[in-house]
PDB file of C-alpha atoms in Angstrom:
ATOM      1  CA  MET I  16       0.000   0.000   0.000  1.00  0.00           C
ATOM      2  CA  LYS I  17       2.814   2.427   0.913  1.00  0.00           C
ATOM      3  CA  THR I  18       4.736   1.450  -2.218  1.00  0.00           C
ATOM      4  CA  ARG I  19       1.680   2.090  -4.382  1.00  0.00           C
ATOM      5  CA  ARG I  20       1.194   5.568  -2.835  1.00  0.00           C
ATOM      6  CA  LEU I  21       4.862   6.368  -3.322  1.00  0.00           C
ATOM      7  CA  GLN I  22       4.726   5.308  -6.983  1.00  0.00           C
ATOM      8  CA  LEU I  23       1.559   7.354  -7.526  1.00  0.00           C
ATOM      9  CA  SER I  24       3.101  10.357  -5.806  1.00  0.00           C
ATOM     10  CA  ILE I  25       6.285  10.157  -7.894  1.00  0.00           C
ATOM     11  CA  SER I  26       4.287   9.724 -11.121  1.00  0.00           C
ATOM     12  CA  LEU I  27       2.041  12.681 -10.301  1.00  0.00           C
ATOM     13  CA  THR I  28       5.025  14.881  -9.420  1.00  0.00           C
ATOM     14  CA  ALA I  29       6.803  13.932 -12.649  1.00  0.00           C
ATOM     15  CA  ALA I  30       3.673  14.640 -14.715  1.00  0.00           C
ATOM     16  CA  ILE I  31       3.238  18.071 -13.107  1.00  0.00           C
ATOM     17  CA  LEU I  32       6.924  18.897 -13.644  1.00  0.00           C
ATOM     18  CA  VAL I  33       6.849  17.858 -17.325  1.00  0.00           C
ATOM     19  CA  SER I  34       3.631  19.857 -17.885  1.00  0.00           C
ATOM     20  CA  ALA I  35       5.096  22.946 -16.218  1.00  0.00           C
ATOM     21  CA  LEU I  36       8.277  22.764 -18.301  1.00  0.00           C
ATOM     22  CA  ALA I  37       6.309  22.299 -21.526  1.00  0.00           C
ATOM     23  CA  PHE I  38       4.081  25.267 -20.670  1.00  0.00           C
ATOM     24  CA  ALA I  39       7.058  27.475 -19.801  1.00  0.00           C
ATOM     25  CA  ALA I  40       8.854  26.599 -23.045  1.00  0.00           C
ATOM     26  CA  ASN I  41       5.837  27.555 -25.169  1.00  0.00           C
ATOM     27  CA  SER I  42       4.790  30.695 -23.323  1.00  0.00           C
ATOM     28  CA  ARG I  43       7.468  33.167 -24.440  1.00  0.00           C
ATOM     29  CA  PRO I  44       6.059  36.674 -24.118  1.00  0.00           C
ATOM     30  CA  ARG I  45       5.563  38.383 -27.482  1.00  0.00           C
ATOM     31  CA  ALA I  46       5.121  42.116 -27.841  1.00  0.00           C
ATOM     32  CA  ALA I  47       2.077  42.949 -29.906  1.00  0.00           C
ATOM     33  CA  GLY I  48       2.654  44.687 -33.200  1.00  0.00           C
ATOM     34  CA  ILE I  49       6.356  43.853 -33.565  1.00  0.00           C
ATOM     35  CA  PRO I  50       7.019  42.322 -36.977  1.00  0.00           C
ATOM     36  CA  ARG I  51       8.825  39.001 -36.836  1.00  0.00           C
ATOM     37  CA  SER I  52      11.012  37.076 -39.249  1.00  0.00           C
ATOM     38  CA  PRO I  53       9.982  33.524 -40.239  1.00  0.00           C
ATOM     39  CA  ASP I  54      12.110  32.095 -37.404  1.00  0.00           C
ATOM     40  CA  GLY I  55      10.196  34.159 -34.808  1.00  0.00           C
ATOM     41  CA  LYS I  56      12.920  36.703 -34.055  1.00  0.00           C
ATOM     42  CA  PRO I  57      12.085  40.433 -34.213  1.00  0.00           C
ATOM     43  CA  ASP I  58      12.485  41.925 -37.693  1.00  0.00           C
ATOM     44  CA  LEU I  59      14.823  44.876 -37.113  1.00  0.00           C
ATOM     45  CA  SER I  60      15.059  45.975 -40.728  1.00  0.00           C
ATOM     46  CA  GLY I  61      13.637  49.352 -41.598  1.00  0.00           C
ATOM     47  CA  ILE I  62      14.431  53.032 -41.260  1.00  0.00           C
ATOM     48  CA  TRP I  63      16.506  54.044 -38.272  1.00  0.00           C
ATOM     49  CA  GLN I  64      17.162  57.629 -37.231  1.00  0.00           C
ATOM     50  CA  THR I  65      19.812  58.994 -34.919  1.00  0.00           C
ATOM     51  CA  THR I  66      19.242  61.982 -32.670  1.00  0.00           C
ATOM     52  CA  SER I  67      22.891  62.980 -32.369  1.00  0.00           C
ATOM     53  CA  ALA I  68      25.851  63.795 -34.592  1.00  0.00           C
ATOM     54  CA  ALA I  69      27.288  60.334 -33.820  1.00  0.00           C
ATOM     55  CA  ASP I  70      26.239  59.111 -37.253  1.00  0.00           C
ATOM     56  CA  PHE I  71      29.004  61.341 -38.666  1.00  0.00           C
ATOM     57  CA  ASP I  72      31.740  60.624 -36.106  1.00  0.00           C
ATOM     58  CA  LEU I  73      31.786  59.062 -32.639  1.00  0.00           C
ATOM     59  CA  GLN I  74      34.524  61.439 -31.459  1.00  0.00           C
ATOM     60  CA  PRO I  75      34.113  65.185 -30.890  1.00  0.00           C
ATOM     61  CA  HIS I  76      34.412  67.050 -34.194  1.00  0.00           C
ATOM     62  CA  SER I  77      34.121  70.611 -35.449  1.00  0.00           C
ATOM     63  CA  GLY I  78      32.037  71.604 -38.423  1.00  0.00           C
ATOM     64  CA  ARG I  79      33.302  70.239 -41.717  1.00  0.00           C
ATOM     65  CA  LYS I  80      31.959  69.926 -45.244  1.00  0.00           C
ATOM     66  CA  ASP I  81      30.444  66.501 -44.695  1.00  0.00           C
ATOM     67  CA  ALA I  82      29.226  66.822 -41.087  1.00  0.00           C
ATOM     68  CA  PRO I  83      27.874  69.359 -38.613  1.00  0.00           C
ATOM     69  CA  PRO I  84      29.807  69.950 -35.370  1.00  0.00           C
ATOM     70  CA  GLY I  85      29.258  67.330 -32.692  1.00  0.00           C
ATOM     71  CA  ALA I  86      30.280  66.696 -29.104  1.00  0.00           C
ATOM     72  CA  GLY I  87      30.817  62.993 -29.754  1.00  0.00           C
ATOM     73  CA  ILE I  88      29.654  60.119 -27.598  1.00  0.00           C
ATOM     74  CA  VAL I  89      32.931  58.449 -26.573  1.00  0.00           C
ATOM     75  CA  GLU I  90      33.778  58.596 -22.868  1.00  0.00           C
ATOM     76  CA  GLY I  91      37.042  60.490 -22.560  1.00  0.00           C
ATOM     77  CA  GLY I  92      36.558  62.035 -25.996  1.00  0.00           C
ATOM     78  CA  MET I  93      39.012  60.074 -28.124  1.00  0.00           C
ATOM     79  CA  ILE I  94      39.197  56.480 -29.320  1.00  0.00           C
ATOM     80  CA  PRO I  95      42.706  55.009 -28.859  1.00  0.00           C
ATOM     81  CA  TYR I  96      43.186  53.928 -32.489  1.00  0.00           C
ATOM     82  CA  THR I  97      46.141  51.802 -33.495  1.00  0.00           C
ATOM     83  CA  PRO I  98      48.221  53.474 -36.238  1.00  0.00           C
ATOM     84  CA  ASP I  99      46.765  51.108 -38.872  1.00  0.00           C
ATOM     85  CA  ALA I 100      43.179  51.745 -37.765  1.00  0.00           C
ATOM     86  CA  LEU I 101      43.708  55.524 -37.743  1.00  0.00           C
ATOM     87  CA  ALA I 102      45.169  55.372 -41.266  1.00  0.00           C
ATOM     88  CA  ALA I 103      42.165  53.328 -42.438  1.00  0.00           C
ATOM     89  CA  LYS I 104      39.721  55.797 -40.889  1.00  0.00           C
ATOM     90  CA  GLN I 105      41.486  58.765 -42.524  1.00  0.00           C
ATOM     91  CA  LYS I 106      41.505  56.954 -45.864  1.00  0.00           C
ATOM     92  CA  ASN I 107      37.741  56.369 -45.613  1.00  0.00           C
ATOM     93  CA  LEU I 108      36.889  60.005 -44.868  1.00  0.00           C
ATOM     94  CA  PRO I 109      35.162  61.796 -47.733  1.00  0.00           C
ATOM     95  CA  ILE I 110      37.371  64.124 -49.800  1.00  0.00           C
ATOM     96  CA  GLY I 111      37.447  67.619 -48.318  1.00  0.00           C
ATOM     97  CA  SER I 112      36.834  66.507 -44.733  1.00  0.00           C
ATOM     98  CA  SER I 113      39.107  67.614 -41.950  1.00  0.00           C
ATOM     99  CA  ARG I 114      41.628  64.988 -40.960  1.00  0.00           C
ATOM    100  CA  ILE I 115      41.497  63.170 -37.633  1.00  0.00           C
ATOM    101  CA  ARG I 116      43.995  63.845 -34.901  1.00  0.00           C
ATOM    102  CA  ALA I 117      45.446  60.801 -33.165  1.00  0.00           C
TER     103      ALA I 117
END
């Protein structure tokens, strides 16, 4: 009799645990109105707009032909570029832009 109760108790506990895990796995919260890709992840494609001058340069910069002045968003003001990275950034600047100081 005790063995039967123990078996029933273990079976019932296992069934409840499996049901709870299955429910938790299928009940991921979804925000309403967010478009999703076929795999269920949020679709982040679209038009994005910045509200700072960081889309021109992350570092502080004065007015130049290709960008308005901006305070930058890097803590400490300057990014510690390696010489190769600084040369690549200067090479990629549009013609007529002010050059970057190291």
